[in-house]
XYZ file of C-alpha atoms in Angstrom:
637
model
C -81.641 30.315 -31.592
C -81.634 34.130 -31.508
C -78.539 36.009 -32.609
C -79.674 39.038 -30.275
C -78.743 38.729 -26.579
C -81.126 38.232 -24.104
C -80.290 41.466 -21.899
C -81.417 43.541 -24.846
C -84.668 41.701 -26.208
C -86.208 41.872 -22.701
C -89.843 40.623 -23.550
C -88.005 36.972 -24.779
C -85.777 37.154 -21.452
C -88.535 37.058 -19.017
C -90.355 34.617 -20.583
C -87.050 32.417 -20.162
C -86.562 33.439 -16.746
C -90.483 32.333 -16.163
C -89.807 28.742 -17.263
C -86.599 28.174 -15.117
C -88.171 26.906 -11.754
C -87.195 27.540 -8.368
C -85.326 23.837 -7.507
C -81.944 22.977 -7.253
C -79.776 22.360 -10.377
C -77.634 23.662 -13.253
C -77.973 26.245 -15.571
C -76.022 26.719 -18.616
C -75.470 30.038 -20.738
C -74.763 29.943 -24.501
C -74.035 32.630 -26.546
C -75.371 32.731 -30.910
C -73.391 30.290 -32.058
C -74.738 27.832 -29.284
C -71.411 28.025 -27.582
C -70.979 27.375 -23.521
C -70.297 30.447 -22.280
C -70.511 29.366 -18.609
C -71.679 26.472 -16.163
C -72.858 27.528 -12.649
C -75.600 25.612 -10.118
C -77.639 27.151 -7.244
C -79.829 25.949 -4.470
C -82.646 28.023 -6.435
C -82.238 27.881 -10.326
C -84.525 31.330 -10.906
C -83.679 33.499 -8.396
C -79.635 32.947 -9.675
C -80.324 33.542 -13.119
C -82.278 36.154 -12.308
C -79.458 38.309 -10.999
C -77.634 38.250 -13.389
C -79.868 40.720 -15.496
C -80.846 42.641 -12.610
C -79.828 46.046 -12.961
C -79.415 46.911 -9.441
C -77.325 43.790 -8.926
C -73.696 44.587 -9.248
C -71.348 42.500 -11.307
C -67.700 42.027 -12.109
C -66.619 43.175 -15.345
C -65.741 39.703 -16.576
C -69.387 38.637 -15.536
C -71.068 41.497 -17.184
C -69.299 40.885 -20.527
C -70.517 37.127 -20.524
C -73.722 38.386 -19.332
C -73.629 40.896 -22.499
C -73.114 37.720 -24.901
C -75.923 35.204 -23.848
C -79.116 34.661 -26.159
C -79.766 31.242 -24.594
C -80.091 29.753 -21.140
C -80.433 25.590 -20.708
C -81.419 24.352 -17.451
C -80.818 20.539 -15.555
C -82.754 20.435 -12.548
C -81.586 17.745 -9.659
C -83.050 16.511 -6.536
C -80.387 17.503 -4.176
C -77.956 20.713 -4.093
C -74.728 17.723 -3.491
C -76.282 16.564 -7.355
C -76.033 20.248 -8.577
C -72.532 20.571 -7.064
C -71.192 17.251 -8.413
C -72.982 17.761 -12.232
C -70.958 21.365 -12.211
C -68.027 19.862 -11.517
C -68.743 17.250 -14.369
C -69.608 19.525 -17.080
C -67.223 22.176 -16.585
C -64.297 19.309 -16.650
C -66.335 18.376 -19.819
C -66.735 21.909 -21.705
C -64.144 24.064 -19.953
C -66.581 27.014 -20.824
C -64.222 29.964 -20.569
C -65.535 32.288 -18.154
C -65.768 29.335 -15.686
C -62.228 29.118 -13.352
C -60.205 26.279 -15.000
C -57.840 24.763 -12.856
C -54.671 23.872 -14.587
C -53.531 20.249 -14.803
C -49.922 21.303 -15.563
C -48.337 18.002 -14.146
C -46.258 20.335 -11.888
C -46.827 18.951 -8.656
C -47.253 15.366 -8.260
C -49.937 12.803 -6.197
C -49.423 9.278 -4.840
C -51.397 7.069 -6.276
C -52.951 3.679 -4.976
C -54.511 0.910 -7.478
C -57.646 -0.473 -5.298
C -58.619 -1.953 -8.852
C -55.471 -4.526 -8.681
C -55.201 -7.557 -6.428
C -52.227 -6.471 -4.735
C -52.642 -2.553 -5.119
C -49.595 -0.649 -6.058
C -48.497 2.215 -4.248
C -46.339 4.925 -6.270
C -45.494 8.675 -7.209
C -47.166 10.011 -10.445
C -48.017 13.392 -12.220
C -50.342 11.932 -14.406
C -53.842 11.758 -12.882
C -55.684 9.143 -14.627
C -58.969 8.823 -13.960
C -59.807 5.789 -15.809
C -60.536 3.239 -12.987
C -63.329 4.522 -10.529
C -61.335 2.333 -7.456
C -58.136 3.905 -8.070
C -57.280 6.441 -5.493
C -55.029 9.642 -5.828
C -54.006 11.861 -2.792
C -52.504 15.234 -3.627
C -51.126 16.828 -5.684
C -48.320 17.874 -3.467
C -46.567 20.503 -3.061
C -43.036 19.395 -1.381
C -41.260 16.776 -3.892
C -39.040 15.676 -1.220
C -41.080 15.366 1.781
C -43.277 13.470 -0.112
C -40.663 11.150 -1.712
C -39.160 10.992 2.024
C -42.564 10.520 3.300
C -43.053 7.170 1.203
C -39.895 5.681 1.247
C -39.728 5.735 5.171
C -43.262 4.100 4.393
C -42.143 1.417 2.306
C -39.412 1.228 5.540
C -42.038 0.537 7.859
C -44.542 -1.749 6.367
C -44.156 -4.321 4.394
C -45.582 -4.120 0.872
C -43.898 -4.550 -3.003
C -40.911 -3.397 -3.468
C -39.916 -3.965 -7.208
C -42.338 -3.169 -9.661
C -41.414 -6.710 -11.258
C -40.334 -9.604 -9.673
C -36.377 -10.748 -9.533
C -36.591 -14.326 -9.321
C -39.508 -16.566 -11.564
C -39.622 -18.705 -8.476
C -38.816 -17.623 -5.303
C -38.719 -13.973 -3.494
C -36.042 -12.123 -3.562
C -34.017 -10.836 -0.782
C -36.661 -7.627 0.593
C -38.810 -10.912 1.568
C -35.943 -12.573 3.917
C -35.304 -8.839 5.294
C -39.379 -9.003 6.428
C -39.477 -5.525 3.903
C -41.990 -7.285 1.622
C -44.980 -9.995 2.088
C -43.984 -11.939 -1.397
C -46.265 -10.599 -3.370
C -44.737 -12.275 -6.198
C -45.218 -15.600 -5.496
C -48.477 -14.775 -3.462
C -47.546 -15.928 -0.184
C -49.694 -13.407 1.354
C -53.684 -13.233 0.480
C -55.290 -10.100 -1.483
C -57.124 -9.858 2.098
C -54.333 -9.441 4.005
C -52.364 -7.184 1.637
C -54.813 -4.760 1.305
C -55.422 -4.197 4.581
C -51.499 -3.156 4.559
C -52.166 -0.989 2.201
C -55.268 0.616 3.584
C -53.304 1.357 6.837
C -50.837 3.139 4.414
C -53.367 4.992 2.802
C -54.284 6.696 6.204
C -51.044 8.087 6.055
C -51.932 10.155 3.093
C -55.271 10.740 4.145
C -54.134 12.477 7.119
C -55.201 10.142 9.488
C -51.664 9.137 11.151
C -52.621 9.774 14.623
C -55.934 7.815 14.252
C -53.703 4.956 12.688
C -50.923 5.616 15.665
C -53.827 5.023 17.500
C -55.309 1.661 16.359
C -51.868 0.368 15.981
C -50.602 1.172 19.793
C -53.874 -1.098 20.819
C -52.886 -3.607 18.585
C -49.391 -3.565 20.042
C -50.603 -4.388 23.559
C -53.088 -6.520 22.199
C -50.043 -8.417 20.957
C -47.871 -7.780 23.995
C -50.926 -9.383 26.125
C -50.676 -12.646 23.947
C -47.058 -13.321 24.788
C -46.401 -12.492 21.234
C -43.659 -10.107 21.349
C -41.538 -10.581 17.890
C -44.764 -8.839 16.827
C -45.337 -6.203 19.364
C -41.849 -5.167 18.455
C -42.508 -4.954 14.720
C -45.411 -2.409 15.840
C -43.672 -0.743 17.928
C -41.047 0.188 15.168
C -43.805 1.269 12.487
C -45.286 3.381 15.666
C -42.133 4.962 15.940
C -41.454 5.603 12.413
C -44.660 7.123 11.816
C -44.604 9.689 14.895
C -41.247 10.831 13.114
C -43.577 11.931 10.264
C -45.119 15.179 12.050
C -42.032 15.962 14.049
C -41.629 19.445 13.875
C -44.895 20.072 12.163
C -46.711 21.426 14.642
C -48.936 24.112 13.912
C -49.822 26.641 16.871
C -53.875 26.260 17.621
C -55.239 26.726 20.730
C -58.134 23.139 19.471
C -55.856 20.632 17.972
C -58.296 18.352 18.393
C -60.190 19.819 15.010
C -58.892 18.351 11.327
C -59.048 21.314 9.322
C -57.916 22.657 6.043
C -56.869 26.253 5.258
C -56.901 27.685 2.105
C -55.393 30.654 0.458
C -53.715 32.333 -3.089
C -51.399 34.889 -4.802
C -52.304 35.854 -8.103
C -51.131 38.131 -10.832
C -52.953 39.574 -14.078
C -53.093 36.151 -15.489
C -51.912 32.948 -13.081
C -53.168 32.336 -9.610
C -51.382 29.947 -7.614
C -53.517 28.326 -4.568
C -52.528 26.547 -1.159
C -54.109 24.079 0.994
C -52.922 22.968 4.168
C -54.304 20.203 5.862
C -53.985 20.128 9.410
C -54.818 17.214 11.599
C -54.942 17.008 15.233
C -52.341 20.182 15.156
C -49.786 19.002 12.747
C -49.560 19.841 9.080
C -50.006 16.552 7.131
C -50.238 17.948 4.009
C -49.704 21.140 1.677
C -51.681 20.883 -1.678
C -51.260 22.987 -4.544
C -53.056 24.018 -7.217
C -52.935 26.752 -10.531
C -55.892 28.176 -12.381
C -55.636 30.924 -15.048
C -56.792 34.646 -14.380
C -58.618 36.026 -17.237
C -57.049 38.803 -19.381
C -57.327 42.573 -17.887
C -60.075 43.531 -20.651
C -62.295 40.831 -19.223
C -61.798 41.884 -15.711
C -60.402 40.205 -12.727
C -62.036 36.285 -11.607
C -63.286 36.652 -8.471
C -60.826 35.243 -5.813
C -63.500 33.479 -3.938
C -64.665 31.882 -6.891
C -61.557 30.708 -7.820
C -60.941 28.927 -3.967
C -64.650 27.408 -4.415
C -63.571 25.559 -7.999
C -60.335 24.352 -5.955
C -62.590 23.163 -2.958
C -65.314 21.190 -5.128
C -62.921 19.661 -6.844
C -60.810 18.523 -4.448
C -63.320 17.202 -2.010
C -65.320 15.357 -4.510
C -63.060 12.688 -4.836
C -61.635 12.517 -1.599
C -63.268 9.987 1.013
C -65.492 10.719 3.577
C -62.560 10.379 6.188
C -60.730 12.724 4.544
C -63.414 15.687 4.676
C -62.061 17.730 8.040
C -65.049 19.085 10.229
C -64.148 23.231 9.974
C -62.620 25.019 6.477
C -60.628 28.390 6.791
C -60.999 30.792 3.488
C -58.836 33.338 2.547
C -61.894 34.859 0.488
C -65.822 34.004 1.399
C -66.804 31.526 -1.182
C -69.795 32.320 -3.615
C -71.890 29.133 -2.471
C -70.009 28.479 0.333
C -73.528 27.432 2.833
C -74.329 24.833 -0.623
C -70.473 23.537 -0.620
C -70.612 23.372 3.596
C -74.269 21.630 3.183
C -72.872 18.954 0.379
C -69.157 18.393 2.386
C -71.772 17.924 5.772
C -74.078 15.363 3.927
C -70.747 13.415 2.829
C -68.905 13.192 6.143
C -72.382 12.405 8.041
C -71.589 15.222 10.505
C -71.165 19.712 10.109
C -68.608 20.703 8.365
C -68.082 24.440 8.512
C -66.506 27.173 6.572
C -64.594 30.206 8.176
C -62.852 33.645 6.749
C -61.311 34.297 9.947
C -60.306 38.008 10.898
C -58.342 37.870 13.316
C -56.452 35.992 16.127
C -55.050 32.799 15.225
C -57.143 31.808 12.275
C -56.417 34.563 10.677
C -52.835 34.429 11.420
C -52.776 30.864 9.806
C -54.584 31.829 6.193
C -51.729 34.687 6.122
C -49.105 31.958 6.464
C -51.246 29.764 3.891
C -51.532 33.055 1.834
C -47.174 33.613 1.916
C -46.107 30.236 1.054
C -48.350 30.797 -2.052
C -47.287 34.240 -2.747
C -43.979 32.278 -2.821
C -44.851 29.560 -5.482
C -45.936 32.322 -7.643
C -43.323 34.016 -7.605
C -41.478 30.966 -8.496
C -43.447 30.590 -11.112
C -43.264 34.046 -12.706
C -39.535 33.463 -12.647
C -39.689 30.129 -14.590
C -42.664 32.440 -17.432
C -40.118 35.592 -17.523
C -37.405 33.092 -18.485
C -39.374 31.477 -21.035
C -40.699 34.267 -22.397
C -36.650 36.165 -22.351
C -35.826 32.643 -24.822
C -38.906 32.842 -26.810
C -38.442 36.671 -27.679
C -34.667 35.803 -28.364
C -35.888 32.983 -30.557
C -37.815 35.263 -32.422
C -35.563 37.876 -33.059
C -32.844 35.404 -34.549
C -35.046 33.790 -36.604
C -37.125 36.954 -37.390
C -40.553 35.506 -36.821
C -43.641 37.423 -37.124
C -44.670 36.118 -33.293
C -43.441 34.423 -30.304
C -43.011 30.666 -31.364
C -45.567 29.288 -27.968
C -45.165 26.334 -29.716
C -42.273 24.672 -30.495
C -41.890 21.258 -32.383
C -38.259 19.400 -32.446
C -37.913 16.105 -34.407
C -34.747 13.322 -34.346
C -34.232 10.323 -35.961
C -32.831 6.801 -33.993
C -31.713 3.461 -35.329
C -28.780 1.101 -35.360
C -27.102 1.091 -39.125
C -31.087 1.249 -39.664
C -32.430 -1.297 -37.838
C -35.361 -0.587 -35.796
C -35.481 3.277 -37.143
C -38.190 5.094 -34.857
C -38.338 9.129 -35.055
C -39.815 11.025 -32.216
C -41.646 14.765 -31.944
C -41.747 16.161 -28.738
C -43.604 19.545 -28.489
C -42.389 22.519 -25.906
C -45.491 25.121 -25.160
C -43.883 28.477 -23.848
C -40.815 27.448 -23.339
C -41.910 23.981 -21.710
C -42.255 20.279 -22.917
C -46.021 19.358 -23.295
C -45.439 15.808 -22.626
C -48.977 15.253 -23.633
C -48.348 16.060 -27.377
C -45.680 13.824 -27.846
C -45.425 11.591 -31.130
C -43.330 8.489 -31.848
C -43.114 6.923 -35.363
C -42.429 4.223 -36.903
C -40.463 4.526 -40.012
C -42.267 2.505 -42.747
C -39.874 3.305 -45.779
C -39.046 0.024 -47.121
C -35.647 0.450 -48.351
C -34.331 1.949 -44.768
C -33.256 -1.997 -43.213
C -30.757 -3.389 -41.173
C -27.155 -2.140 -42.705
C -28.884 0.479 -45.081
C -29.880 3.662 -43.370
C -31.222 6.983 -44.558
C -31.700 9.968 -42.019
C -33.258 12.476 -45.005
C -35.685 9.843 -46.471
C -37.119 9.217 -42.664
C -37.429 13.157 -41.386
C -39.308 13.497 -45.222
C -41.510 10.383 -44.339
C -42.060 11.676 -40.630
C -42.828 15.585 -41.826
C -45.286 14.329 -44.292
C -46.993 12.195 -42.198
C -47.444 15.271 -39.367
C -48.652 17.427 -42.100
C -50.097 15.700 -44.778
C -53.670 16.182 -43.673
C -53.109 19.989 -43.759
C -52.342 19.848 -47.118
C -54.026 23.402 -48.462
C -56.199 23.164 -51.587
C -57.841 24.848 -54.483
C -59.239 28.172 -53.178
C -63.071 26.946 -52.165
C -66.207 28.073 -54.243
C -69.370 29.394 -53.189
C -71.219 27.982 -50.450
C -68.636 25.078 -49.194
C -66.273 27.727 -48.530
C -66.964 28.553 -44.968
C -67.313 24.865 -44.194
C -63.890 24.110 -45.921
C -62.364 27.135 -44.427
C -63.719 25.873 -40.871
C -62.269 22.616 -41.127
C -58.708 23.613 -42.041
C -58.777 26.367 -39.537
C -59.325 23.170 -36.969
C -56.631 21.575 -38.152
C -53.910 24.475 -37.864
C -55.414 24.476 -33.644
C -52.233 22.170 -33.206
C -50.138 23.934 -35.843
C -46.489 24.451 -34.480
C -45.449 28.178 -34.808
C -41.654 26.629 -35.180
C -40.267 23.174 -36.156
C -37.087 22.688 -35.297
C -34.980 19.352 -36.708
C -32.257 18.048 -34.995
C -29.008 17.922 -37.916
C -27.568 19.880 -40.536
C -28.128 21.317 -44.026
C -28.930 17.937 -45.371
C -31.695 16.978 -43.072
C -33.097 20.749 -43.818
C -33.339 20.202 -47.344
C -34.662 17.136 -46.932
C -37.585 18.333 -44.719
C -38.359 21.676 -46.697
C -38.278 19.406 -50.155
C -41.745 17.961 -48.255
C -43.345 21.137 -47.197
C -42.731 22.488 -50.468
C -44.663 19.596 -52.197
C -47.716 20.656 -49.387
C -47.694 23.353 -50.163
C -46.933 24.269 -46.627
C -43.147 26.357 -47.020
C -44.702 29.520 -45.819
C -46.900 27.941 -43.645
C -44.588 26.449 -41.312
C -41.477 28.083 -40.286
C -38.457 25.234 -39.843
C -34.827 25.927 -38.259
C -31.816 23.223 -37.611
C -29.939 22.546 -35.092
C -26.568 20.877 -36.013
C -25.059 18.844 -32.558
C -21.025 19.923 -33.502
C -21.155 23.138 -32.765
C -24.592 24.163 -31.823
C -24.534 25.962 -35.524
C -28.823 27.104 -36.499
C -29.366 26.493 -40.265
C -32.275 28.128 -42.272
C -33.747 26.824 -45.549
C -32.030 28.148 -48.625
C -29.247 29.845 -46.541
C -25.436 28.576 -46.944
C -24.084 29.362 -43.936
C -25.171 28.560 -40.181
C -26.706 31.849 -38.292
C -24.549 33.687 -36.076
C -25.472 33.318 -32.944
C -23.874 32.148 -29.788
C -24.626 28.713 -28.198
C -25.253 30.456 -24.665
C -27.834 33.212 -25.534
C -31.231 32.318 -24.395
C -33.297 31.602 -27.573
C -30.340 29.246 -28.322
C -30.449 27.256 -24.884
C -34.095 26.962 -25.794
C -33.340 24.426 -29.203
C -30.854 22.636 -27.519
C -33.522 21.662 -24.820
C -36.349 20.907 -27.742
C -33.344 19.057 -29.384
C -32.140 17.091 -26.712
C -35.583 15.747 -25.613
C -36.262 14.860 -29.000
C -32.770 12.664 -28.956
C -34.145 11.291 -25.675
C -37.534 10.295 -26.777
C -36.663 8.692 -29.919
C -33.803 6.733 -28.138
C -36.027 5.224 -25.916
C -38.545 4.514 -28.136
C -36.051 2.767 -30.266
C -34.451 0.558 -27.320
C -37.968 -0.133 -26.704
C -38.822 -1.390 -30.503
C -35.201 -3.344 -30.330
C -35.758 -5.104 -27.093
C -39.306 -6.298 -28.158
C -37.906 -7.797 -31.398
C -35.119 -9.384 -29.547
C -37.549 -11.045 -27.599
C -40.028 -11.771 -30.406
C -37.118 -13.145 -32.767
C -36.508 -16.172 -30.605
C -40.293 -16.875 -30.129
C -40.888 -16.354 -33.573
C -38.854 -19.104 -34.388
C -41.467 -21.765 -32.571
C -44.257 -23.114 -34.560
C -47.887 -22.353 -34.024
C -46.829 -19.112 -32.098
C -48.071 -16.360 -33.634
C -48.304 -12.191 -32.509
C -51.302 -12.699 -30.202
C -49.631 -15.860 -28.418
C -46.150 -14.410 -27.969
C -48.004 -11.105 -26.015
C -49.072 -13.439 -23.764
C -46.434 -15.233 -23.166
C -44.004 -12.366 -22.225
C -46.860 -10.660 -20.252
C -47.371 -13.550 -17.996
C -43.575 -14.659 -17.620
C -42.226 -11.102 -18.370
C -38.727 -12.241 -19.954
C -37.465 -14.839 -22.585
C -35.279 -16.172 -19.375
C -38.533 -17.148 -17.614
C -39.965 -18.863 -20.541
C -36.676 -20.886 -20.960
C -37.397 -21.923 -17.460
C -40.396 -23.050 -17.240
C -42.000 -26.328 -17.342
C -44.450 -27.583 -19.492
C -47.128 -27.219 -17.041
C -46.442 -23.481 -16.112
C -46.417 -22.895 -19.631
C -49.495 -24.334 -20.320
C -51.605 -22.059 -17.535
C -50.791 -18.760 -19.833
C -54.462 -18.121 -21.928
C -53.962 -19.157 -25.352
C -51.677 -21.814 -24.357
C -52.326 -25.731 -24.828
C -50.214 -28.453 -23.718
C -49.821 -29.198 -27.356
C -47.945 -25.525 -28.096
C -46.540 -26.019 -24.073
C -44.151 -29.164 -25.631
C -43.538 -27.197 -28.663
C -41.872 -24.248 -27.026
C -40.165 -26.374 -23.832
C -38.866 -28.672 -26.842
C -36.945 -25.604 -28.704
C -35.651 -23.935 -25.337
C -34.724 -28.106 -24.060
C -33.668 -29.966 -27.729
């Protein structure tokens, strides 16, 4: 591959721009070191490439600076533009190219999520968005925490579906069932049939579909009503009721309310945008969806704001269902491919879908509304950075750091007299926990057992095993070097800029004793935090900083501190319970690791398995009627 880029070797460039044909499909720009610089599709694959080294064709600055670092252009062609869109969208969640508009996944706002892959599909609140089963289904994420958490629970109200993630009773339903709340799930006295279709009239809910579902269920009513049947007429005439209190006082001032549409607009600063949907159904507001990508730095010029509402459009609407899709789109800013997104949402939905930048009248009026509420997330949001950024600054100052520590790394220790010691690293990014990047160990130090513990020998055993692999080495000779130098440059990617270690002068020493013997003391700046009186402790200094326990940089430990006290806690009640349960099973012949999972998976407490006969114990996998006796024998001598 060239080293030279293409808009200055233009002989080479044409001849590239020759091959790329005139179908739908990808194209991909890389710069020398075969990097993706940035994924984009068109409707014609030439003719879009081909502006972008136009010199009459105007670009932004942050386009023309990619532009200025390509030497190579890679091509997919498809049969269909809806195949260009949806391979974008898959390779730009793949690469993240970075002058492509990354949405952020900060786990701010959360979705509901429904498990079609299950039996009996759950229903529940989550701001994790896993992707891992194609049948699972999340709606969102939403923006208003407590409408939504009102929303469901007057859901759970109405129809009758699971209440308890886990049943209460081994053998019967518990009380929700006798209160007609829930179908008995548990004990399956109600088919997979019949329970998802339950939960498919819920999921209309969250679709935006209630007046649709109003609908069907007021003809099923006096369907009901007609048969004499009127215990259940009744019960649908309470869910009717329950759901029209959904949109009251939702409505939305249109002069159609017959149209489903969605409005979109944003607020952004030098480097966040923060971007609203709406979704409006039938006149009401069922829904308000937001969404964060980052603006690129002022030397790389602005992202174009329509570009920014297309990535937030394809990527919402390619996993929503058809039903979902509404027929007419209102834009703050025209979209770049807005006729290719309008064709692909039209082929999905089986009917035109259109997209709008209104002017004036109402529209218009209801994009500006779209375009305050997110001017006031942002704002919230700059508030939250500011804050951050105050502790951060005060952080460094106290512990003179050369620069801000972004990321922050706080370690604790848990056990009982040294039983079941777990430690735990949780890891704050500006001034916020990364939940993603947290750690739990086990500690593997043999002579740390029940009645002997050790705090310092288990923070030196957990900040050796964290670093270990970054150990540096001998200065690298001739040609290895850059290879050598490459790899431990990937490994410092995750390095923390501050560790902080929750305890005193003794758990200190303990922890710069290892990164001394790494070679990593300089390396790795470490602070302590000591729980009395909120004293900060560095390495080879006698006396604890002065500093008050109120000033920002401060507040900011005792926050990495005390979720590092609750994460290893929990993890250590975790490890505790399990052995409780595995120390009575271990004490049965012939039942090993494997068996015992099993067993508390399928009956999911020791108090079940004490309970049950030999026959239920012998449906569990893995279990005969042989090993059945054997452990109905030791709970029944």
């Amino acid at each position: 591959m060239s080293s030279k880029p293409l808009i200055q070797d233009p002989e080479p460039l044409e001849s590239r721009l020759k091959e790329i044909p005139l179908e739908p499909g990808v194209y991909l720009m890389r710069d020398h070191s075969a990097s993706i610089l940035y994924i984009g599709k068109s409707r014609k694959l030439r003719t879009r490439v081909r502006s972008y080294f136009r010199y009459s064709q105007p670009l932004s600055p942050r386009i023309a600076m990619m532009v200025g670092r390509v030497t190579d252009i890679e091509f997919i062609v498809t049969d269909t533009e809806a195949e260009a869109l949806a391979l974008e969208a898959n390779l730009i969640k793949q690469h993240q190219p970075y002058y492509n508009v990354l949405l952020k996944d900060d786990k701010k706002y959360p979705y509901v999520a429904i498990t079609w892959s299950e039996d009996y599909p759950r229903i529940f609140i989550t701001r994790k968005r896993r992707m891992g089963n194609k049948h699972d289904k999340y709606y969102g994420p939403y923006v208003d925490v407590k409408l939504l958490r009102n929303t469901l629970a007057l859901v759970k109200q109405v129809f009758p579906i699971r209440q308890r993630p886990k049943p209460l009773f081994k053998d019967r339903p518990c009380l929700n069932y006798d209160l007609g709340r829930c179908p008995g799930v548990c004990q399956k006295l109600i088919t997979p049939e019949q329970y998802r279709q339950t939960i498919q009239e819920i999921a209309m809910v969250f679709q935006g579909r209630t007046g649709e579902l109003i609908e069907m269920l007021t003809a099923n009513m006096e369907q009901a009503a007609e048969s004499l049947n009127f215990e259940l007429a009744a019960r649908i005439r309470d869910q009717i009721t329950g759901l029209k209190s959904l949109s009251t006082d939702q409505k939305v001032a249109l002069p159609d309310d017959t149209v489903s549409r969605d409005a979109i607009a944003l607020a952004a600063d030098a480097k966040h945008a923060c971007i609203q949907l709406f979704q409006i159904r039938a006149g009401h507001l069922v829904g308000r969806l937001g969404f964060f990508a980052d603006v690129a730095p002022q030397g790389n010029g602005p992202i174009e704001l329509g570009a920014i509402l297309q990535r937030v459009l394809e990527e919402h609407y390619q996993t929503a269902d058809a039903v979902e899709i509404p027929t007419e789109i209102l834009v703050q800013h025209p979209l770049p491919d807005g006729e290719m997104l309008a064709d692909y949402l039209s082929l999905r939905k089986g009917r035109n879908v259109t997209i709008l930048t209104p002017q004036r009248q109402t529209k218009a009026e209801l994009i500006e509304m779209v375009k305050r509420n997110a001017n006031y997330e942002l704002e919230r949001t700059q508030r939250l950075v500011d804050r951050n950024t105050k502790a951060m600054e005060d952080l460094a100052n106290i512990l003179d750091l050369p620069d801000l520590p972004r990321r922050i790394e706080g370690y604790d220790i848990s056990h009982i007299q040294g039983s079941n010691a777990v430690a735990s690293q949780v890891v704050f990014h500006d001034g916020t926990s990364a939940k993603q990047h947290y750690r739990h160990y086990k500690i593997k130090n043999p002579n740390i057992t029940v009645g002997h513990s050790d705090d310092f020998a288990s923070l030196a055993e957990v900040i050796r095993r964290r670093f270990r692999k970054s150990q540096l080495e001998p200065e690298p000779a001739d040609s290895i070097s850059s290879t050598i130098n490459n790899q431990h440059s990937t490994l410092r990617k995750d390095w923390p800029d501050l560790v902080m270690i929750d305890g005193g002068k003794g758990q200190l020493s303990a922890v710069v004793a290892v990164l001394q013997e790494l070679n990593l003391q300089e390396e790795v700046p470490v602070v302590s935090l000591a729980k009395q009186y909120e004293e900060l402790f560095l390495p080879g200094e006698p006396f604890p900083l002065a500093t008050d326990p109120e000033q920002p940089g401060v507040q900011l430990l005792r926050r990495v501190r005390d979720e590092a006290h609750r994460f290893a806690v929990n993890f250590h009640r975790k490890q505790r319970t399990t052995q409780l349960h595995r120390s009575r099973l271990d004490e049965i012949p012939g039942l090993g690791f494997q068996r015992q999972k099993q067993l508390l998976a399928h009956f999911n407490s020791i108090d079940y398995i004490r309970n049950a006969s030999v026959k239920q114990l012998a449906e569990v996998p893995g279990i005969g009627l042989r090993l059945s006796k054997e452990i109905y024998h030791y709970f029944h001598p």
